[in-house]
Amino acid sequence: MTDAVIKGGRNMEHRKVHRKESEASSFWERNRKSGGYLLKKRIREVIYKIIRVFMLFGMCFLILQPILNKISVSFMEEQDLYKSTVIAVPEHFTTENYRLAAELMNYGGTLLNTIVISCTIALLQIAVCTLVGYGFARFDFPLKKMWFACVLLVIIVPPQTISTSLYLHFRYFDILGIIGAIRGEGLNLRGSKIPYYLMSAGCMGLKNGLYIYMIRQFFRNIPKELEEAAYVDGCGILSTFVRIMLPDATPILTSCFLFSFVWEWTDSFYARMFMGNTSLLATQLAAIGDRVNKYVVNVVGNASGASVGYTSCMISTGILMVITPLLILYLFAQKGFVESISSSGIKM
Amino acid sequence: MERQKKLTGLQKRKAIAGYLFILPFIVGFLVFMIQPLAQSLYMSFCDVQVGAGSFSPQFRGLFNYVRAFTVDPEFTRLLSEEISRMFINSLAIMVFSFFVALILNQKFRGRALVRAVFFLPVILSSGVIIGVETDNALMASIEAAVGETAASGVSVTGAIEEILKTAGIGTRAFETVFEIVDSIYDVAIASGIQIIIFLSGLQTISTSMYEAADIEGCTKWESLWKITLPMVSSLFLVNWIYTIVDFCMRSDNEVIEKISEEITVQINYGFASAMSWVYFGVVIAIIGITSLIISKGVYYYD
């Protein structure tokens, strides 16, 4: 049977070559018949393709260059940074920068913390947003438009606007004055993780309005007949949701989870506000510049502190160490990130 | 009659179920959005004293707003700078992302790879990473040093810039254009999501439309303006709003930096709230006006 396939393949190839030849021989003839139009068109196409390759290469390089630059800098010794002859390839290759950055950021423990917190928060956010998005997409209830306008409001209010009062809100946390009545003053929840979990459970975390919007958009496109068939067959509202709708929505939920995870990973605004006591990669990275300076003053014994070049080199190394896990994730889940956005059909 | 009653019963049950589904949002919205919003609005009219165990706002009327606009040396300058930067950048991002989406919608080898690269900044240049790179004073001084050496060298764009500037016609407009060209990296890394949204819109346009136009003698350029643009025009609105909102939340935004400094360093909550309300109001107004203008031009194909 394989023989037959190979034979068939050869036949096909042969035929293809044959056809190509006949095409090539008739190209000039056809060109002559069309009065030179065909040749012009072909030339125009080729030139366009060449320009396109250059442009795409240039733009890709533009995006990748900072990362490549950081990689080369992170392997350099301090003296290499100031040599004008050293541009991309380090003369004195070293992994010392990585060791020091790991020490300054307490990399092992911080990485574990970040993974756990990003994962749990992303899961919580997506679970709640799925419920809400489903509610908006498949049910009719009074004031639905108003509540959806509130979702849009959540998307466009910058969290910085309410950061002042959230700050105070959790500094003197209270529910209807109950805790205040017992303890005399509100609970100080700042510096603990609880407020952020509470906010995530209430869909008010980072970019949660966007997830609700995307998930709603997806559920709206599921045909009504599917839902009705489930009701006719005796499914309740909840079991329809769990057994019919959720399995369909796996791609969009995965991509929302990935987004949430990644943005949680790099977020410093909420991290700085709520997680003062828990070391996360984002906050550690923000502090690495100062720490290098202190390290040089105290440990190395150079009173003038770290040099400009060395600090930036350490920051580059730190950034690389923070984004490496994300890069690996992106390599494996690239489709999950890109395809589901295009399939969700975002429209206004 | 019986049937009618049953239907309303089902509708009622579904309405209740719907409310149960969005209950987390309602609670979260009231507790973590409306209450802080109202409180920060109130605080913006107050002089807030933070003491042990409690904080006591004293009503001062428009004091903080007046201070933001007339007394504070930086605020109005930063605000106008940020707003104009937002406009120029957002426009550049829209044009850039639409252009890239048009290219990525064509078939060529390595398309998936290029798409992955263009989407990479969404993941890598969010939150702290962009902040660390721009916040750092040391980096700024390096940039200044590098900029000096670059200026002494000869570059094609630099030469063109010089020629056009010395020509003396429309100098301001050229300067704006060159600013955009100089910040092409910022534009490229901020347009990942927009590219994907445009791309998804472009892929839904049926090819039969282009074929029909082609047969009627439409050139590619004409069909871009007559078919592609109207068909994705609703996505322009989505992307415009997304771009502006994204810009407002970036951590290298100078107004935001000033506000958070006022909170953490100066501990002046009232003034910080007033500034953030002014900023928020301006942004909402811009989003409202521009989306009204854009939505006039949106074409819905149904």
XYZ file of C-alpha atoms in Angstrom:
650
model
C 0.000 0.000 0.000
C 2.851 2.380 0.795
C 4.279 1.622 -2.617
C 1.101 2.768 -4.207
C 1.172 5.977 -2.225
C 4.760 6.701 -3.189
C 3.972 5.966 -6.806
C 1.007 8.272 -6.660
C 3.152 10.945 -5.083
C 5.744 10.632 -7.826
C 3.071 10.824 -10.433
C 1.760 13.979 -8.861
C 5.210 15.496 -8.726
C 5.813 14.672 -12.303
C 2.570 16.218 -13.315
C 3.327 19.339 -11.318
C 6.716 19.804 -12.938
C 5.120 19.331 -16.286
C 2.496 21.922 -15.612
C 5.071 24.387 -14.363
C 7.081 24.004 -17.529
C 4.121 24.647 -19.716
C 3.273 27.665 -17.601
C 6.784 29.015 -17.873
C 6.878 28.624 -21.588
C 3.579 30.322 -22.028
C 4.276 33.152 -19.570
C 6.084 35.356 -22.062
C 3.518 34.558 -24.668
C 0.703 35.480 -22.369
C 2.624 38.579 -21.375
C 2.908 39.552 -25.039
C -0.785 39.004 -25.516
C -1.662 41.149 -22.503
C 0.508 43.958 -23.789
C 3.120 43.796 -21.032
C 0.542 43.975 -18.262
C 1.348 40.537 -16.854
C 5.037 41.272 -16.469
C 4.363 44.608 -14.813
C 1.984 42.951 -12.410
C 4.482 40.231 -11.560
C 7.265 42.774 -10.969
C 5.001 44.863 -8.799
C 4.134 41.800 -6.709
C 7.774 40.840 -6.220
C 8.778 44.357 -5.212
C 5.887 44.510 -2.782
C 6.933 41.198 -1.253
C 10.516 42.373 -0.795
C 9.391 45.609 0.841
C 7.063 43.660 3.094
C 9.847 41.330 4.224
C 12.077 44.285 5.063
C 9.332 46.066 6.930
C 8.252 43.057 8.946
C 11.829 42.168 9.754
C 12.485 45.719 10.862
C 9.450 45.889 13.083
C 10.097 42.479 14.635
C 13.663 43.537 15.292
C 12.401 46.752 16.860
C 10.339 44.751 19.316
C 12.908 42.064 20.023
C 15.997 44.270 20.153
C 15.616 45.438 23.778
C 15.289 41.845 24.930
C 18.298 40.715 22.918
C 20.243 43.687 24.192
C 19.385 42.812 27.784
C 20.477 39.226 27.245
C 23.883 40.275 25.973
C 24.351 42.882 28.712
C 23.376 40.456 31.454
C 26.358 38.236 30.666
C 28.910 41.049 30.763
C 31.344 41.930 33.499
C 31.369 45.523 34.672
C 34.468 46.452 32.669
C 32.808 45.269 29.443
C 30.016 47.772 29.871
C 32.309 50.741 29.353
C 34.447 49.359 26.561
C 33.485 50.941 23.278
C 34.673 47.869 21.384
C 32.242 45.571 23.181
C 28.776 45.909 21.718
C 26.862 42.655 21.634
C 29.207 39.801 22.538
C 30.701 40.050 26.025
C 34.475 39.906 26.228
C 34.503 38.578 29.787
C 31.645 36.123 29.924
C 30.129 35.783 33.387
C 27.024 34.484 35.113
C 27.834 36.465 38.251
C 25.096 39.022 37.448
C 22.454 36.329 37.599
C 23.748 35.029 40.910
C 23.757 38.494 42.442
C 20.337 39.421 41.051
C 18.914 36.172 42.392
C 20.389 36.950 45.781
C 19.131 40.547 45.815
C 15.613 39.576 44.753
C 15.569 36.425 46.899
C 14.607 34.725 43.661
C 13.631 31.215 44.779
C 11.164 32.179 47.482
C 9.834 35.152 45.556
C 9.249 33.087 42.444
C 7.257 30.537 44.416
C 5.227 33.303 46.088
C 4.517 34.949 42.782
C 3.432 31.725 41.115
C 1.089 30.824 43.973
C -0.461 34.279 44.256
C -0.773 34.906 40.519
C -2.339 31.484 40.043
C -4.861 31.704 42.862
C -5.847 35.278 42.055
C -6.173 34.564 38.342
C -8.297 31.475 39.049
C -10.539 33.362 41.451
C -10.942 36.301 39.082
C -11.771 34.159 36.090
C -14.203 31.985 38.040
C -16.146 35.015 39.228
C -15.925 36.813 35.897
C -17.254 33.712 34.133
C -20.325 33.691 36.364
C -20.935 37.379 35.816
C -20.253 37.249 32.094
C -22.639 34.318 31.736
C -25.281 36.158 33.719
C -25.015 39.173 31.431
C -25.018 37.114 28.257
C -27.848 34.622 28.764
C -30.396 36.117 31.137
C -32.870 38.936 30.907
C -33.503 40.817 34.075
C -34.588 44.300 35.004
C -31.874 46.994 35.017
C -29.558 44.767 32.982
C -28.461 47.671 30.801
C -27.650 49.767 33.821
C -25.499 47.070 35.391
C -23.709 46.503 32.144
C -22.987 50.203 31.937
C -21.406 49.743 35.365
C -19.121 47.054 33.899
C -18.049 49.526 31.236
C -17.489 52.104 33.948
C -15.231 49.644 35.776
C -13.219 49.207 32.583
C -12.631 52.906 32.113
C -12.081 54.048 35.696
C -8.333 54.034 36.251
C -7.706 52.233 39.542
C -5.476 55.118 40.537
C -8.533 57.338 40.877
C -9.859 55.335 43.774
C -6.512 54.291 45.157
C -6.579 56.967 47.855
C -9.825 55.847 49.342
C -9.113 52.157 48.859
C -5.961 52.790 50.819
C -7.993 54.226 53.675
C -10.809 51.737 53.122
C -8.554 48.838 53.983
C -6.560 50.716 56.565
C -9.739 51.060 58.666
C -11.664 48.136 57.202
C -15.207 47.766 58.426
C -18.454 46.162 57.346
C -21.406 48.392 58.246
C -19.667 49.480 61.425
C -19.911 46.032 63.038
C -16.199 45.547 63.617
C -15.853 49.129 64.770
C -18.523 48.585 67.394
C -16.670 45.586 68.816
C -13.048 46.662 68.599
C -13.445 50.401 68.786
C -11.659 50.867 65.459
C -11.648 49.193 62.059
C -9.365 46.320 61.141
C -6.087 47.217 59.561
C -6.016 44.990 56.502
C -3.172 46.781 54.782
C -0.130 44.674 54.169
C -2.180 41.487 54.157
C -3.387 39.608 51.116
C -7.039 39.469 52.187
C -8.169 42.755 50.582
C -6.937 41.737 47.188
C -8.673 38.363 47.360
C -11.843 40.141 48.455
C -11.587 42.553 45.560
C -10.950 39.745 43.110
C -14.005 37.915 44.413
C -15.967 41.085 43.709
C -14.665 41.450 40.134
C -12.705 44.579 40.969
C -9.196 43.299 40.370
C -6.856 44.340 37.606
C -8.720 44.616 34.266
C -11.576 42.415 35.453
C -14.130 44.475 33.566
C -12.330 43.506 30.391
C -12.581 39.791 31.198
C -16.299 40.107 31.929
C -16.735 41.847 28.616
C -14.812 39.196 26.676
C -16.550 36.272 28.356
C -19.979 37.836 27.862
C -19.180 38.366 24.203
C -18.346 34.693 23.868
C -21.460 33.376 25.632
C -23.688 35.656 23.587
C -22.625 33.904 20.412
C -23.761 30.464 21.586
C -27.066 29.639 19.835
C -30.186 29.854 21.955
C -31.400 26.464 20.671
C -28.635 24.710 22.572
C -29.804 26.202 25.828
C -33.454 25.512 25.100
C -32.714 21.897 24.201
C -31.003 21.495 27.549
C -34.020 22.966 29.375
C -36.391 20.680 27.482
C -34.299 17.680 28.410
C -34.669 18.580 32.045
C -31.501 20.476 32.830
C -31.831 23.191 35.426
C -30.295 26.613 35.004
C -27.181 25.717 36.943
C -26.590 22.340 35.338
C -27.068 23.890 31.888
C -24.348 26.326 32.763
C -21.969 23.714 34.135
C -22.592 20.869 31.697
C -23.473 22.600 28.413
C -21.946 26.053 28.441
C -18.698 25.715 30.378
C -17.130 22.926 28.255
C -17.746 25.046 25.153
C -16.099 28.062 26.689
C -12.788 26.408 27.567
C -10.698 28.309 24.968
C -11.856 31.775 25.983
C -11.577 30.916 29.678
C -8.049 29.601 29.177
C -6.982 32.745 27.414
C -8.576 34.976 30.036
C -6.790 32.962 32.688
C -3.486 33.346 30.880
C -3.977 37.093 30.571
C -4.948 37.424 34.162
C -1.962 35.343 35.246
C 0.506 37.326 33.181
C -0.839 40.738 34.120
C -0.944 39.735 37.764
C 2.660 38.618 37.459
C 3.883 41.971 36.219
C 1.454 44.198 38.096
C 3.080 46.492 40.605
C 0.194 48.826 41.374
C -2.005 46.441 43.327
C 1.021 44.534 44.550
C 2.507 47.649 46.119
C -0.819 48.665 47.576
C -1.865 45.390 49.148
C 1.038 42.996 49.340
C 3.599 45.064 51.183
C 4.628 42.128 53.344
C 4.681 39.451 50.676
C 7.627 39.631 48.377
C 6.538 39.394 44.773
C 8.716 39.546 41.690
C 7.107 42.785 40.545
C 7.851 44.673 43.752
C 11.278 43.092 44.132
C 12.184 44.132 40.629
C 11.153 47.702 41.306
C 13.523 47.806 44.256
C 16.528 46.141 42.658
C 18.210 49.398 41.648
C 18.461 50.621 45.222
C 19.546 47.233 46.476
C 22.445 47.035 44.033
C 23.576 50.385 45.296
C 23.385 49.295 48.938
C 25.131 46.039 48.114
C 28.024 47.845 46.488
C 28.335 50.290 49.379
C 28.064 47.733 52.186
C 29.509 44.503 50.834
C 31.966 45.566 48.166
C 32.945 48.610 50.191
C 32.838 51.179 47.444
C 31.522 54.326 49.126
C 30.368 56.020 45.937
C 27.864 53.241 45.279
C 27.133 51.276 42.162
C 28.031 52.876 38.867
C 25.334 53.878 36.420
C 26.191 51.207 33.916
C 26.383 48.463 36.484
C 22.991 49.357 37.961
C 21.338 49.283 34.577
C 23.054 45.994 33.854
C 21.646 44.533 37.079
C 18.180 45.898 36.243
C 18.365 44.234 32.838
C 19.351 40.969 34.482
C 16.482 41.320 36.954
C 13.966 42.014 34.204
C 15.182 38.986 32.283
C 14.789 36.796 35.360
C 11.251 38.082 35.884
C 10.126 37.592 32.303
C 11.818 34.252 31.610
C 8.965 32.204 33.160
C 6.477 34.270 31.164
C 8.434 33.729 27.963
C 8.396 29.983 28.536
C 4.667 30.110 29.203
C 4.142 32.155 26.049
C 6.148 29.707 23.949
C 3.854 26.878 24.948
C 0.543 28.721 25.142
C 0.969 31.196 22.291
C -2.157 29.953 20.574
C -4.187 30.352 23.744
C -3.203 34.006 23.947
C -3.717 35.051 20.367
C -6.385 32.862 18.822
C -9.104 33.167 21.380
C -9.182 36.959 21.191
C -9.769 36.744 17.494
C -12.401 34.044 17.988
C -14.274 35.922 20.689
C -15.269 38.519 18.113
C -15.019 41.694 20.127
C -17.513 44.204 18.802
C -19.241 47.275 20.014
C -54.149 31.772 30.534
C -52.462 28.905 32.281
C -49.635 28.957 29.761
C -49.156 32.700 30.091
C -48.749 32.386 33.816
C -46.191 29.624 33.475
C -44.128 31.698 31.070
C -43.927 34.612 33.411
C -42.950 32.132 36.095
C -40.027 30.923 33.982
C -39.073 34.464 33.109
C -39.131 35.397 36.736
C -36.986 32.411 37.631
C -34.523 33.339 34.913
C -34.414 36.935 36.086
C -33.622 35.779 39.608
C -30.978 33.389 38.297
C -29.475 36.216 36.249
C -29.229 38.400 39.312
C -27.636 35.550 41.244
C -25.045 35.146 38.507
C -24.053 38.792 38.511
C -24.364 39.126 42.291
C -20.579 39.024 42.873
C -20.199 41.921 40.498
C -22.957 43.946 42.144
C -21.509 43.455 45.605
C -17.972 44.128 44.457
C -19.075 47.158 42.492
C -20.927 48.695 45.404
C -18.282 47.945 48.024
C -15.036 48.366 46.108
C -16.020 50.851 43.443
C -18.975 53.052 44.373
C -18.028 53.491 47.992
C -14.383 54.392 47.342
C -15.436 56.588 44.433
C -17.903 58.475 46.586
C -15.435 58.669 49.426
C -12.648 59.955 47.236
C -15.019 62.489 45.699
C -15.894 63.660 49.188
C -12.259 63.710 50.253
C -11.350 65.835 47.274
C -13.409 68.609 48.855
C -11.761 68.135 52.235
C -8.559 68.639 54.093
C -7.830 65.140 55.396
C -5.939 64.695 58.639
C -4.705 61.173 59.280
C -4.339 60.415 62.937
C -3.950 57.269 65.003
C -6.866 54.912 64.578
C -8.928 57.166 62.375
C -8.857 59.885 59.767
C -10.814 63.069 59.957
C -11.817 64.963 56.838
C -12.653 68.647 57.228
C -14.803 70.197 54.573
C -12.925 72.876 52.668
C -15.002 73.335 49.519
C -13.110 73.710 46.268
C -9.841 74.411 48.065
C -8.004 71.369 46.652
C -9.178 71.986 43.102
C -8.136 75.617 43.245
C -4.789 74.523 44.602
C -4.330 71.966 41.821
C -4.916 74.497 39.095
C -3.472 77.705 40.491
C -1.026 76.986 43.307
C 0.639 73.721 42.343
C 3.493 74.483 39.951
C 3.464 71.156 38.140
C -0.063 69.865 37.843
C -1.514 71.867 34.946
C 1.669 71.482 32.938
C 1.796 67.704 33.514
C -1.901 67.342 32.762
C -1.780 69.174 29.461
C 1.420 67.386 28.480
C -0.020 63.975 29.256
C -3.266 64.688 27.423
C -1.525 65.859 24.285
C 0.874 62.910 24.472
C -2.124 60.624 24.859
C -3.785 62.048 21.759
C -0.735 61.818 19.556
C 0.267 58.382 20.814
C -3.233 56.951 20.545
C -3.588 58.187 16.988
C -0.217 56.725 16.111
C -1.153 53.432 17.757
C -4.412 53.225 15.822
C -2.734 53.857 12.481
C 0.160 51.550 13.255
C -1.955 48.664 14.491
C -4.375 48.902 11.570
C -1.470 48.934 9.155
C 0.204 45.943 10.790
C -3.103 44.076 10.914
C -3.543 44.660 7.178
C -0.115 43.185 6.522
C -0.598 40.268 8.907
C -3.914 39.460 7.243
C -2.095 38.575 4.039
C -0.691 35.128 3.470
C 3.067 34.706 3.644
C 5.538 32.329 5.159
C 6.281 32.826 8.847
C 3.051 34.675 9.518
C 2.458 32.865 12.799
C 5.938 33.772 13.977
C 5.534 37.457 13.135
C 2.157 37.518 14.835
C 3.678 35.964 17.938
C 6.423 38.588 17.992
C 3.960 41.450 17.662
C 1.909 40.075 20.491
C 4.916 39.572 22.735
C 4.892 43.136 24.190
C 1.405 42.604 25.595
C 2.930 40.064 27.899
C 6.327 41.523 28.537
C 5.782 45.260 28.597
C 3.007 45.497 31.105
C 3.014 46.733 34.647
C 6.291 46.970 36.456
C 8.651 46.195 33.589
C 7.828 49.317 31.623
C 7.878 51.288 34.872
C 11.317 50.058 35.906
C 12.768 51.034 32.586
C 11.363 54.540 32.546
C 11.211 55.391 36.245
C 14.845 54.905 36.772
C 16.703 58.184 37.058
C 19.961 56.449 36.264
C 18.578 55.105 33.036
C 17.522 58.610 32.109
C 21.040 59.899 32.567
C 22.392 57.054 30.439
C 19.855 57.887 27.793
C 20.928 61.503 27.886
C 24.556 60.478 27.495
C 23.719 58.097 24.668
C 21.566 60.757 23.046
C 24.509 63.172 22.980
C 26.781 60.717 21.267
C 24.054 59.778 18.824
C 23.493 63.410 17.928
C 27.133 63.851 17.025
C 26.956 60.892 14.676
C 25.325 61.050 11.280
C 22.040 59.297 10.668
C 19.706 59.436 7.714
C 16.632 60.320 9.724
C 18.588 62.951 11.631
C 19.722 64.544 8.395
C 16.209 64.546 6.969
C 14.930 66.024 10.203
C 17.481 68.821 10.012
C 16.676 69.621 6.401
C 12.941 69.704 6.962
C 13.287 71.782 10.080
C 15.513 74.384 8.504
C 13.193 74.601 5.509
C 10.969 76.527 7.882
C 7.619 75.455 6.497
C 5.258 73.788 8.944
C 7.992 73.302 11.497
C 5.574 72.422 14.306
C 3.873 69.725 12.267
C 7.215 68.181 11.337
C 8.300 68.182 14.936
C 5.174 66.277 15.917
C 5.785 63.747 13.176
C 9.368 63.251 14.280
C 8.278 62.817 17.854
C 6.064 59.957 16.725
C 8.858 58.479 14.637
C 11.197 58.705 17.605
C 8.698 56.978 19.862
C 7.905 54.228 17.355
C 9.100 51.691 19.891
C 6.544 52.894 22.447
C 3.865 52.752 19.776
C 4.844 49.262 18.675
C 4.864 47.778 22.151
C 1.529 49.375 23.045
C -0.385 48.042 20.062
C -0.402 44.266 20.565
C -4.024 43.864 21.581
C -5.223 46.386 19.005
C -3.510 44.476 16.208
C -5.229 41.256 17.234
C -8.634 42.949 17.463
C -8.231 44.505 14.005
C -7.005 41.191 12.673
C -10.067 39.377 13.988
C -12.259 41.980 12.309
C -10.404 41.710 9.013
C -10.789 37.957 8.998
C -14.567 38.157 9.245
C -14.875 40.155 5.990
C -15.968 37.698 3.317
C -13.653 37.378 0.330
C -16.601 37.412 -2.060
C -16.908 41.125 -1.417
C -13.367 41.769 -2.595
C -13.910 39.485 -5.561
C -17.007 41.383 -6.587
C -15.152 44.682 -6.262
C -12.236 43.291 -8.252
C -14.509 42.216 -11.090
C -16.117 45.640 -11.140
C -12.664 47.138 -11.678
C -11.886 48.297 -8.154
C -8.188 48.668 -7.393
C -6.755 47.364 -4.120
C -6.402 50.904 -2.838
C -10.051 51.670 -3.541
C -11.298 48.482 -1.972
C -9.278 49.308 1.143
C -11.241 52.539 1.549
C -14.598 51.286 0.290
C -14.724 47.803 1.822
C -12.113 47.210 4.501
C -12.444 50.465 6.410
C -16.252 50.498 6.704
C -16.317 46.819 7.638
C -13.929 47.223 10.562
C -15.034 50.728 11.535
C -16.757 49.524 14.695
C -13.448 48.103 15.838
C -11.897 51.538 15.551
C -14.197 52.630 18.327
C -13.310 49.640 20.525
C -9.605 50.093 19.913
C -9.696 53.835 20.477
C -11.314 53.419 23.875
C -9.011 50.554 24.783
C -5.950 52.563 23.781
C -6.921 55.594 25.826
C -7.795 53.522 28.876
C -4.592 51.554 28.539
C -2.623 54.764 28.327
C -4.272 56.140 31.461
C -3.301 53.100 33.485
C 0.310 52.891 32.447
C 2.647 53.310 35.342
C 4.966 55.682 33.481
C 2.164 58.220 33.235
C 3.448 61.377 34.899
C 0.125 62.559 36.326
C -0.383 59.176 37.951
C 3.153 59.305 39.300
C 2.509 62.691 40.864
C -0.729 61.459 42.419
C 0.805 58.375 43.939
C 3.714 60.425 45.238
C 1.211 62.749 46.886
C -0.387 59.725 48.581
C 2.661 57.827 49.729
C 5.196 60.558 50.401
C 3.254 63.732 51.217
C 0.264 61.865 52.722
C -2.071 64.535 51.426
C -5.131 62.442 50.563
C -7.471 65.333 49.829
C -5.198 66.963 47.286
C -4.384 63.606 45.665
C -8.086 62.792 45.314
C -8.802 66.171 43.788
C -6.043 65.683 41.244
C -7.174 62.190 40.349
C -10.764 63.391 39.935
C -9.666 66.152 37.608
C -7.639 63.652 35.610
C -10.468 61.135 35.571
C -12.986 63.778 34.516
C -10.791 64.955 31.664
C -10.232 61.393 30.459
C -13.938 60.531 30.623
C -14.770 63.705 28.732
C -12.222 62.876 26.048
C -13.464 59.301 25.729
C -17.069 60.504 25.556
C -16.523 63.220 22.956
C -14.201 61.221 20.733
C -16.353 58.095 20.793
C -19.360 60.200 19.879
C -17.460 61.548 16.901
C -16.147 58.133 15.885
C -19.508 56.407 16.345
C -21.001 58.851 13.836
C -18.696 57.329 11.252
C -19.188 53.720 12.252
C -20.893 51.615 9.638
C -22.825 48.545 10.745
C -23.194 45.824 8.163
C -26.281 43.732 8.899
